[in-house]
Coordinates of C-alpha atoms in Angstrom, one line a residue:
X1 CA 11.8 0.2 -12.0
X2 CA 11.5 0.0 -16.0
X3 CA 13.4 -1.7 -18.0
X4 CA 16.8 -0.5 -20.1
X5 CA 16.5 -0.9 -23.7
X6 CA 20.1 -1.2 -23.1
X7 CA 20.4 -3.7 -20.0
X8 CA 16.9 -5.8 -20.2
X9 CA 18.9 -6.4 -16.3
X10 CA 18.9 -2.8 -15.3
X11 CA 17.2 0.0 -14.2
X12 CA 16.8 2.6 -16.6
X13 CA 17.6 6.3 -15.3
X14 CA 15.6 9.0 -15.2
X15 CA 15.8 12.5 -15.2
X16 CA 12.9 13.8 -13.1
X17 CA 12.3 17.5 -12.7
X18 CA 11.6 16.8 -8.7
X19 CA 13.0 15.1 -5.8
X20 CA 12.1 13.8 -2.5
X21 CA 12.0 17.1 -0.9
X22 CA 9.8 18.3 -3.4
X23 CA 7.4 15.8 -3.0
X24 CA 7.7 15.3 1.0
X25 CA 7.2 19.3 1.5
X26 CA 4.0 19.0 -0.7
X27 CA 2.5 16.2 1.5
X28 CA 3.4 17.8 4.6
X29 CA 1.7 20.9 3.2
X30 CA -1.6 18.8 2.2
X31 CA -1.6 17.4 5.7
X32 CA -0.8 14.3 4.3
X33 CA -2.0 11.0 6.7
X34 CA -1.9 7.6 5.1
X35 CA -2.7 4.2 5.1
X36 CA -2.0 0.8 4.8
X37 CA -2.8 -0.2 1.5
X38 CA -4.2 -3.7 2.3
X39 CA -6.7 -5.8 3.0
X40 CA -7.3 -8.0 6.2
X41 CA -7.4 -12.2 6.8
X42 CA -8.6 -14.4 9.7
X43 CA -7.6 -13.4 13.0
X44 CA -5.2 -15.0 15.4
X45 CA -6.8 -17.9 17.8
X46 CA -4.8 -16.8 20.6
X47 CA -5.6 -14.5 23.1
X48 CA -3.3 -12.7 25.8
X49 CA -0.7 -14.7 28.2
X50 CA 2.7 -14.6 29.8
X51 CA 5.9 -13.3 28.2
X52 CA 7.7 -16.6 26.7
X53 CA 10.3 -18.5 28.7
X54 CA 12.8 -17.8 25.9
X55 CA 12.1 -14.4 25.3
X56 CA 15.5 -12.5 25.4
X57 CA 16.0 -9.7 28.3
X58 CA 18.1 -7.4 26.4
X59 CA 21.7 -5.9 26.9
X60 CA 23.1 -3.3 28.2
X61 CA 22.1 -0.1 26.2
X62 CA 24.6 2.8 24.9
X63 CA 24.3 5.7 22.0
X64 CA 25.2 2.6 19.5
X65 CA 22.1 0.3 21.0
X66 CA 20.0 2.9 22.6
X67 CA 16.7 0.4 22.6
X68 CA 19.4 -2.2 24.7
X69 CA 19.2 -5.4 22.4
X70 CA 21.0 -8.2 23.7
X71 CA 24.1 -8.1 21.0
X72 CA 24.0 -11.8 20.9
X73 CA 20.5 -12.6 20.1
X74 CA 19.1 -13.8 16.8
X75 CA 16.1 -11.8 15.3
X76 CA 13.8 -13.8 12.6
X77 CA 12.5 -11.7 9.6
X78 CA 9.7 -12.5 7.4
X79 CA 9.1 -10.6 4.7
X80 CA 5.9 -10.3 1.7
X81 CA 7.3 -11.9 -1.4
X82 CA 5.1 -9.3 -3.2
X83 CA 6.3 -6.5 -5.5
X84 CA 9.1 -5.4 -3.8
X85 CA 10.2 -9.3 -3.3
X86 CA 12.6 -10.2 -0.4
X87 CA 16.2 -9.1 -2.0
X88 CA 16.2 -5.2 -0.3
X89 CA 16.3 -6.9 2.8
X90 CA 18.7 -9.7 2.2
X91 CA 21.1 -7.7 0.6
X92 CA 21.0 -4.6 2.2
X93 CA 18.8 -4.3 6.1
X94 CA 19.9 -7.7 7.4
X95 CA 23.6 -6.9 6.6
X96 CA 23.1 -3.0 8.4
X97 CA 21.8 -5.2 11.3
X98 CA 24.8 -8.2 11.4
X99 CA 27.3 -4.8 11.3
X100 CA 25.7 -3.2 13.9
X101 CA 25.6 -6.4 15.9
X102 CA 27.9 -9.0 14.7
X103 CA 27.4 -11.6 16.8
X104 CA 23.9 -12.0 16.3
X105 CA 22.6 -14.5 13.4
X106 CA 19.2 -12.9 11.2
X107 CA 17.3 -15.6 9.8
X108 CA 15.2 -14.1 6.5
X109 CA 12.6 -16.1 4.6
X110 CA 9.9 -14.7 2.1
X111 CA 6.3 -16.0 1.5
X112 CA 3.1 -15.2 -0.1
X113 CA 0.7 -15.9 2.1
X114 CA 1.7 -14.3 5.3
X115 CA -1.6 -15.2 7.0
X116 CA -1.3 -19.1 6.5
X117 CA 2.1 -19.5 7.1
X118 CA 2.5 -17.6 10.2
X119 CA -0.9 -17.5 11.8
X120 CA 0.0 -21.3 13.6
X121 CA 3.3 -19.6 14.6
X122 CA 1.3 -16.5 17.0
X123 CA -1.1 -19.1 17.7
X124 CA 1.6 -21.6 19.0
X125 CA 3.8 -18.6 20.9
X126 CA 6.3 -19.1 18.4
X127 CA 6.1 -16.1 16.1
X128 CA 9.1 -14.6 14.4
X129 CA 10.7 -11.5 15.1
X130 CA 9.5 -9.0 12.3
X131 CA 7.0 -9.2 10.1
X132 CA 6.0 -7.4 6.8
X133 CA 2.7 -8.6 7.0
X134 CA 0.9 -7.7 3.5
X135 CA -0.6 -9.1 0.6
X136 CA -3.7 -10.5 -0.1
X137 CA -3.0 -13.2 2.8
X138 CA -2.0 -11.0 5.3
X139 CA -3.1 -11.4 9.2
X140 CA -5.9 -8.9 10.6
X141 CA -4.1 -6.2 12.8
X142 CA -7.5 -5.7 14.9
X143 CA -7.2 -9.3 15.9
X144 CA -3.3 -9.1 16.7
X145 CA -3.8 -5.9 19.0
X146 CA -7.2 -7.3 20.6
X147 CA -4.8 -10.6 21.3
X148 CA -1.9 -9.1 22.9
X149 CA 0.4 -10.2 20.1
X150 CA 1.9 -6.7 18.6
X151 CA 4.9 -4.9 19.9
X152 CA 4.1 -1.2 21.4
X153 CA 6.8 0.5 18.9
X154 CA 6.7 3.6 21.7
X155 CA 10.7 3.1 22.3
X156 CA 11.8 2.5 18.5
X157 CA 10.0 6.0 18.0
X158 CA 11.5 7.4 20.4
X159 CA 14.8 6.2 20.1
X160 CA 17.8 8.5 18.5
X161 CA 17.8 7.9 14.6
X162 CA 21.0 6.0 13.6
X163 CA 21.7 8.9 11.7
X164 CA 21.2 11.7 14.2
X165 CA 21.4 11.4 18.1
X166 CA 19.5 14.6 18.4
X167 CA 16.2 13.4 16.5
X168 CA 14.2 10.9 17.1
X169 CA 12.9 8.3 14.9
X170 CA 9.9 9.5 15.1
X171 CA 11.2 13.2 14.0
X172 CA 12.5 11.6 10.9
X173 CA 9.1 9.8 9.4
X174 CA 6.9 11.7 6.6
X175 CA 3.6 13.2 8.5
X176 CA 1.5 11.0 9.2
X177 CA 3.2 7.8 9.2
X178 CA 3.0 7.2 12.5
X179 CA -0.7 8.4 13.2
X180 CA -1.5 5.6 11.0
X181 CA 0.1 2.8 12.5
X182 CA -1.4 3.8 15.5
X183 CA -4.4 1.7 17.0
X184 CA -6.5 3.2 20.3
X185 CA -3.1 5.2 21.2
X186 CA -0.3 3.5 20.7
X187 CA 1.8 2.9 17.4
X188 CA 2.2 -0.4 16.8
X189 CA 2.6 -0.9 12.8
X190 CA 5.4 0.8 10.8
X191 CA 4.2 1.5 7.3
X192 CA 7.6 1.8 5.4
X193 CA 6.8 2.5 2.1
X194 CA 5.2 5.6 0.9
X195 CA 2.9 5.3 -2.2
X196 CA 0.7 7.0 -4.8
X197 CA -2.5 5.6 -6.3
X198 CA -3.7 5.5 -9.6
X199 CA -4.6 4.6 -12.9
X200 CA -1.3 3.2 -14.9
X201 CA -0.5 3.1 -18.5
X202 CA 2.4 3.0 -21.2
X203 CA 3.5 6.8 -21.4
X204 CA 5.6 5.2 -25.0
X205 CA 2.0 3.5 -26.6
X206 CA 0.4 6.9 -25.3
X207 CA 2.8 8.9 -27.4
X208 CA 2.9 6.8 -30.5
X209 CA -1.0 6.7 -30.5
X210 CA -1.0 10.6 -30.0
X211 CA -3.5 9.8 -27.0
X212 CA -4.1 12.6 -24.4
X213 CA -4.4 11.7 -20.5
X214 CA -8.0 12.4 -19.5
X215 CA -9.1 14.6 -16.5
X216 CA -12.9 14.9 -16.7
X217 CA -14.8 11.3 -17.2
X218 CA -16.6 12.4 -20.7
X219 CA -12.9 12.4 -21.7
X220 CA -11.9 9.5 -20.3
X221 CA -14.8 7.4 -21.9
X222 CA -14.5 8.9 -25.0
X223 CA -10.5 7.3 -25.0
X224 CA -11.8 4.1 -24.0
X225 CA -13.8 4.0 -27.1
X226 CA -10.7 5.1 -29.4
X227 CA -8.4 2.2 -27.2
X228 CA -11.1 -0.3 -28.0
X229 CA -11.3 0.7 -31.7
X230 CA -7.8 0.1 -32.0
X231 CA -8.3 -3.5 -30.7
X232 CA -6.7 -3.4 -27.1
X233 CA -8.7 -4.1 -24.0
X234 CA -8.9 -0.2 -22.5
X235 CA -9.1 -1.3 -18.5
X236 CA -9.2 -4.0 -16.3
X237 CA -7.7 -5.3 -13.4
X238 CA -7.3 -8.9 -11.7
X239 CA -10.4 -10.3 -10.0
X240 CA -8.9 -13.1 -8.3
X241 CA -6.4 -11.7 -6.1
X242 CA -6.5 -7.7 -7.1
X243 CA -9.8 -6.2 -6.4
X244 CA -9.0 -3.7 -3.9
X245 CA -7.0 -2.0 -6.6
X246 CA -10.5 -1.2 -8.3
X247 CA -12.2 -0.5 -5.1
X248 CA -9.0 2.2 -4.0
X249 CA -10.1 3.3 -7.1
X250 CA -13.6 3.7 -6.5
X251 CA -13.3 5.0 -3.3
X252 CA -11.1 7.8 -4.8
X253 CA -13.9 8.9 -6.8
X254 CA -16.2 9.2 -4.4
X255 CA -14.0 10.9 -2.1
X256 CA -13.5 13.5 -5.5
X257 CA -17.3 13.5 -6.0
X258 CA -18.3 14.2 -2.2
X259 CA -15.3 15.2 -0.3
X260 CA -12.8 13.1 1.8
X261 CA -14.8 13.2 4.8
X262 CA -16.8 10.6 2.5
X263 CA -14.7 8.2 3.5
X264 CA -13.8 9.6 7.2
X265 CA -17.7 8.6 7.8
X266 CA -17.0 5.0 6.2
X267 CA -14.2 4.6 8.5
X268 CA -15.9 5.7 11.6
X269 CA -19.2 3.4 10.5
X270 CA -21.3 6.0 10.4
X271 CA -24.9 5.4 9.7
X272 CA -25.4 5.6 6.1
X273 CA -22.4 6.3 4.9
X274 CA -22.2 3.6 2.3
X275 CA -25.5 5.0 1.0
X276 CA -24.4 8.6 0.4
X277 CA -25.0 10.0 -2.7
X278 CA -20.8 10.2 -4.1
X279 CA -20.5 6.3 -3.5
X280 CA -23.9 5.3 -5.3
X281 CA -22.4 7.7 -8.2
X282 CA -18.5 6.4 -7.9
X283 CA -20.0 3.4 -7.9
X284 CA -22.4 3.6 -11.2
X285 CA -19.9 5.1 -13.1
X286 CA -17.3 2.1 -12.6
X287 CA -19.9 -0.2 -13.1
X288 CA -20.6 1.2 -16.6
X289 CA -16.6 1.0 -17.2
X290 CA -16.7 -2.6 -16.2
X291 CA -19.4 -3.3 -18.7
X292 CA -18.5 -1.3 -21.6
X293 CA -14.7 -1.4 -21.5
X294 CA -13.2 -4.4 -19.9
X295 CA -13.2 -8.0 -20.1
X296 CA -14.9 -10.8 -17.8
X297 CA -12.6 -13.1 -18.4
X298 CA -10.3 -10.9 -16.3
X299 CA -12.4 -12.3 -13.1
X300 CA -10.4 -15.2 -12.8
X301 CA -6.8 -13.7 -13.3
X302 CA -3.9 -12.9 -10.6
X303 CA -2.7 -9.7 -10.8
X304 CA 0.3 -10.7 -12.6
X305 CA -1.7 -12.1 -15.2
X306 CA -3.4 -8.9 -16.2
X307 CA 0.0 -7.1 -15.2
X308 CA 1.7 -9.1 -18.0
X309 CA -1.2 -7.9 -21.0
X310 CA -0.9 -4.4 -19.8
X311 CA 3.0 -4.6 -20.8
X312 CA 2.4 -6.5 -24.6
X313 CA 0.0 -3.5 -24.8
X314 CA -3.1 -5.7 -24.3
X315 CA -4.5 -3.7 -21.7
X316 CA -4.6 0.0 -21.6
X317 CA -5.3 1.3 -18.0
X318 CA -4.7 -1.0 -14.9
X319 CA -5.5 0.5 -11.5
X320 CA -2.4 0.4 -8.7
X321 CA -0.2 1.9 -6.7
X322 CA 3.3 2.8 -7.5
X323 CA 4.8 -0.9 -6.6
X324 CA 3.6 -1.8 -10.0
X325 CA 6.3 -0.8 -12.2
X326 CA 8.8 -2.7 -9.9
X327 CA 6.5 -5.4 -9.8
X328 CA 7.1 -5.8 -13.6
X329 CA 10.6 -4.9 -14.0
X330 CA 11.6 -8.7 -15.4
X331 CA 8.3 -8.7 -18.4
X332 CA 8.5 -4.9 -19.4
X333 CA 9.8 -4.4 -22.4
X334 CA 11.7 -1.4 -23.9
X335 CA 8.2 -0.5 -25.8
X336 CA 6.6 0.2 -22.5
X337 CA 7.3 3.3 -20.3
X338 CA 5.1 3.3 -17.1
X339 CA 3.2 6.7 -16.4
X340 CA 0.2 7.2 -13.7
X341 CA -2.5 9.5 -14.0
X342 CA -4.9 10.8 -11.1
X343 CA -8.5 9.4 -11.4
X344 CA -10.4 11.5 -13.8
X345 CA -13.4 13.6 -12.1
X346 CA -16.8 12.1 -12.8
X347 CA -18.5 15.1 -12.5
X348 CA -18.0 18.8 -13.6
X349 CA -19.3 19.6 -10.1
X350 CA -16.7 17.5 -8.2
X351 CA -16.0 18.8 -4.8
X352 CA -12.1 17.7 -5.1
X353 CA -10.2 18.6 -8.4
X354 CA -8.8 16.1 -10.6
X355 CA -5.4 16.3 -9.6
X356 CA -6.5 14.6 -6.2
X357 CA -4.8 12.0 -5.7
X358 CA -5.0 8.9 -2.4
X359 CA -1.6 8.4 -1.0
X360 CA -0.3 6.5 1.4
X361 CA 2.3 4.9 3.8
X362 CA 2.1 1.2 3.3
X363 CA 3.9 -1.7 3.2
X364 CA 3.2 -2.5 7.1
X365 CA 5.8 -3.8 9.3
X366 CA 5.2 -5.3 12.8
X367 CA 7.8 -6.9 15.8
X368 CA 5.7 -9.4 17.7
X369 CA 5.7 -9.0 21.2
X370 CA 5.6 -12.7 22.0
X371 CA 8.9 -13.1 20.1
X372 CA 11.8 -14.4 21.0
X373 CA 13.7 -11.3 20.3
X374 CA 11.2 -7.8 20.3
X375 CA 14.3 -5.7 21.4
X376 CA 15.8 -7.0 18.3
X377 CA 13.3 -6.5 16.0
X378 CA 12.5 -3.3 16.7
X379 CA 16.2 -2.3 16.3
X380 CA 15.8 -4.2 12.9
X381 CA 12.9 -1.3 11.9
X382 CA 15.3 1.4 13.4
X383 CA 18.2 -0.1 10.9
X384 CA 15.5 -0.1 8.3
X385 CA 14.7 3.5 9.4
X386 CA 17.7 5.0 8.5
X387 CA 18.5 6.6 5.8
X388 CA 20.9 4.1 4.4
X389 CA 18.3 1.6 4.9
X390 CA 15.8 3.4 3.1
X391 CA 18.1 4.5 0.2
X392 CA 19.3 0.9 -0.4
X393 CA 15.6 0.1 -0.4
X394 CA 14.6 2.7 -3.0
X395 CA 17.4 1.3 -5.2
X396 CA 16.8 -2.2 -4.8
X397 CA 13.0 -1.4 -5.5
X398 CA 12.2 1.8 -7.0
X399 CA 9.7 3.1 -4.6
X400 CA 10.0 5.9 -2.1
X401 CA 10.0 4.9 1.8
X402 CA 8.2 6.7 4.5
X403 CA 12.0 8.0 5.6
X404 CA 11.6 11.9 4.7
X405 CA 14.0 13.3 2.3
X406 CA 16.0 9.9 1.8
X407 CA 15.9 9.9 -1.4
X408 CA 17.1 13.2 -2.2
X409 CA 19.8 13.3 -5.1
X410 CA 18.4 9.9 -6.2
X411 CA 17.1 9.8 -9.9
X412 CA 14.0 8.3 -9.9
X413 CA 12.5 5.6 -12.7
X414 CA 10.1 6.8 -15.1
X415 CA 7.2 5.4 -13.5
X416 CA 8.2 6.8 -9.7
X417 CA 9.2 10.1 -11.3
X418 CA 5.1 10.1 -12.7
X419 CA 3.5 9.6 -9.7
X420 CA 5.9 12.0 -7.8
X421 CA 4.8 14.4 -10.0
X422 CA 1.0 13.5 -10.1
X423 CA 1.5 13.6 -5.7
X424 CA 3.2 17.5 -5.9
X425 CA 0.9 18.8 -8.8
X426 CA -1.8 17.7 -6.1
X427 CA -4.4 20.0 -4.3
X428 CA -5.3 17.4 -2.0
X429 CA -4.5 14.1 -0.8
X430 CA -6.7 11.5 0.9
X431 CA -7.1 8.2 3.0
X432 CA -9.0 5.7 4.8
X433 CA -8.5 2.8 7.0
X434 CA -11.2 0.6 7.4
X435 CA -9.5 -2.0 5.4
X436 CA -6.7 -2.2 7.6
X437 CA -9.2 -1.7 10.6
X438 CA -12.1 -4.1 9.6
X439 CA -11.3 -7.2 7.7
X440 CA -14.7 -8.4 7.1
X441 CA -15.6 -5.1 5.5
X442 CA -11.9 -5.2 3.4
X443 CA -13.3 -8.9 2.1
X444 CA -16.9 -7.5 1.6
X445 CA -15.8 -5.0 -0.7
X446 CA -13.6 -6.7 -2.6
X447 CA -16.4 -9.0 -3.4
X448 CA -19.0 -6.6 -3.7
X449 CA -16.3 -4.5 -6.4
X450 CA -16.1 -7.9 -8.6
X451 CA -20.0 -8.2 -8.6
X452 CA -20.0 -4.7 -9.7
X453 CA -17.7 -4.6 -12.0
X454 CA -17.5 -7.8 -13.7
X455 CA -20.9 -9.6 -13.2
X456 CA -23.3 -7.1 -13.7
X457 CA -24.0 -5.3 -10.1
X458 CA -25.9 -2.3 -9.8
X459 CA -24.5 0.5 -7.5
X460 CA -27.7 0.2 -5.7
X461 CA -27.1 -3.0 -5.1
X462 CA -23.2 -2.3 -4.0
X463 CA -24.0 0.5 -1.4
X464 CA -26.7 -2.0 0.4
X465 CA -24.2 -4.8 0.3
X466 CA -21.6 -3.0 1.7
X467 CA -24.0 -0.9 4.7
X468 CA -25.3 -4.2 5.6
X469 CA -21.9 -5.2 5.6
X470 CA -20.4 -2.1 7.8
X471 CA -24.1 -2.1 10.0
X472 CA -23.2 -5.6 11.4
X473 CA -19.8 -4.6 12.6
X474 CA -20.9 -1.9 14.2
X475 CA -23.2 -4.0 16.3
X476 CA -20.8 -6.4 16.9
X477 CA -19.7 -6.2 20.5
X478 CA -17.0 -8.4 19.9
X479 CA -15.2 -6.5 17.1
X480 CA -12.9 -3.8 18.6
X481 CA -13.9 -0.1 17.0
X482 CA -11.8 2.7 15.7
X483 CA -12.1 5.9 15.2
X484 CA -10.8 9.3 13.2

């Protein structure tokens, strides 16, 4: 959410011209399947064993505890302390739980790196409960399933929603969310948060400027130049931690130049597919952005860092998805008005029009089955799930969940209302997965996107990098393959 002019402490009101419906009934009508907008770490050292000593059994279940948690029990959260922070569930889904059951104690903690403080924990047997696991330091799901160590989330889907016995959980999710989460068959992530990606700038700096948003690439450059004549850094994005923001970005063009089953075939490691024509142009056109309109200095920043210039108006265009203006509610000031735009076409002979946008469920939430408590934690995601749960999230954070029409009635912040918009005014919508399938592939292209962009790689050399890269997972015996 932006900031009030008012209330530097509040969220400033909007008054869109759509709602959730509105934007839920255009992604249903686009066929709408997403993806977990993050990259992969090391695997887990475990492999499969016996159901812990400790474990809890369960309780009897009724229409008020349908999946049978033992009323009793504590369940352990750990949640991302990214850019929807940790205060949606402290102050709002733990509470919905300790009603529902108030005998049971939830212990919440928050971290950064998901991946080094909870990998020991699977490894040991001792994991918590639930997990958010995202970030940049977020534990590989491919090596979680392969070891055994992921809840099947069958029975939370099809439990009765908290808010209506006669649909299930699963009947109350935006299409596609739970395709996504699912792994060889069965679902066992919950993506809660749906999200729009983009290219993000200051709607108020825009205005005062008298610059138009771009929707062919001539245009686009030809704004860079008139941004960088007026002595502000036109793009750039956070090399450090952030460089699958530009490679989301990337990927979106070449999914525009080529067609969305561009990035089906990178998914499925098809031979080739890095090598196709739309990625080796996507990829040359960025290239040239990163050399003519950005700044190398940006290769050692977090994403907070460049997140921070954007507001003073220091940087013009910053590549995200719709967490961002939350992200940055505390350092925006009253000058700055977050707005998102699609990713201009490159060519004039695009095979996807500009309006095409990549959106996605994210935010991925898993209950590990070697828990102490899995009953629990899955009725934690049902609490989560419902539509008081996903309303208090939306306020807490300004961002949409994967909960369909939850949000109706709500008014939505500036930047939330803009990428609403940019999602209904879509003709298409697109996805991949591989970085939530593959992680050395996820890692390889984020490396591959900072050589490109910020240390003077060729495309050439970027679609060889990255086929080598997908060729030796496909041969790998050992690496567990998926498929869409």
């Amino acid at each position: 959410m932006s900031l009030s002019p008012e209330n530097p402490g509040t969220a400033q009101i909007a008054k869109p011209d759509l709602n959730r419906r509105t934007v839920l009934k255009r992604a249903s009508a686009l066929g709408l399947l997403a993806v977990p907008a993050v990259g992969l770490l090391e695997a887990c050292a475990t492999s499969g064993g016996s159901t812990p000593s400790d474990q809890s059994t369960g309780g009897a279940k009724s229409s008020d505890n349908p999946l049978g948690v033992d009323p009793a029990a504590g369940v352990e959260v750990v949640i991302f302390a990214g850019g929807y922070g940790d205060a949606y569930a402290t102050k709002y889904h733990v509470p919905l739980y300790q009603k529902a059951f108030p005998k049971a104690k939830v212990t919440e903690s928050s971290t950064q790196d998901i991946q080094g403080t909870l990998q020991p924990r699977f490894s040991g047997g001792n994991p918590p409960d639930v997990v958010d696991n995202s970030g940049t330091k977020f534990m590989d799901f491919g090596a979680l399933i392969q070891d055994n160590q992921l809840q099947d989330l069958t029975d939370l889907l099809n439990a009765p929603s908290v808010d209506d016995a006669s649909k299930t959980v699963k009947d109350t999710l935006v299409d596609g969310t739970v395709e996504v989460g699912t792994y060889s068959g069965k679902p066992y992530v919950m993506n809660y948060v749906f999200t729009v990606y983009g290219i993000w700038y200051n709607a108020k700096l825009f205005q005062t400027k008298g610059w138009t948003v771009p929707t062919t690439w001539a245009d686009f450059k030809t704004l860079l130049d008139k941004i960088h004549a007026a002595g502000i850094t036109p793009y750039g994005y956070a090399g450090a931690n952030a460089s699958y923001y530009q490679y989301y970005v990337l990927m979106t063009s070449a999914a525009k130049i080529g067609g969305a089953d561009i990035l089906k075939n990178i998914d499925n490691l098809e031979d080739g597919a890095w090598m196709d024509p739309a990625v080796k142009q996507s990829a040359a056109a960025w290239a040239e952005i990163g050399a003519k309109y950005s700044d190398k200095a940006f290769l050692g920043l977090k994403h907070t860092d460049v997140q921070l210039k954007q507001d003073q108006d220091q940087v013009a265009f910053y590549p995200s998805g719709n967490w961002l203006e939350n992200e940055q509610k505390d350092s925006t000031p009253p000058t700055f008005n977050y707005a998102m735009m699609p990713v201009p076409s490159v060519t004039t002979s695009d095979k996807l029009d500009a309006s095409s946008v990549m959106a996605v469920a994210g935010e991925p939430f898993i209950v590990a089955a070697k828990g102490k408590n899995p009953k629990g934690g899955m009725e934690y995601l049902r609490r989560m799930l419902s539509k008081e749960g996903a309303k208090d999230f939306t306020t807490a954070t300004g961002s949409l969940t994967s909960v369909a029409h939850a949000s109706d009635g709500m008014s939505l912040s500036p930047g939330l209302t803009s990428s609403s918009d940019a999602l209904s005014k879509a003709k298409s919508a697109f996805y991949f997965r591989f970085d939530g399938w593959y992680k050395d592939l996820d890692t390889e292209c984020r490396a591959a996107t900072n050589e490109l962009f910020y240390q003077g790689g060729t495309a050439d050399h970027f679609c060889q990098r990255m086929q080598a890269k997908a060729d030796a997972i496909k041969k790998d015996k050992s690496i567990t393959k998926f498929t869409r």
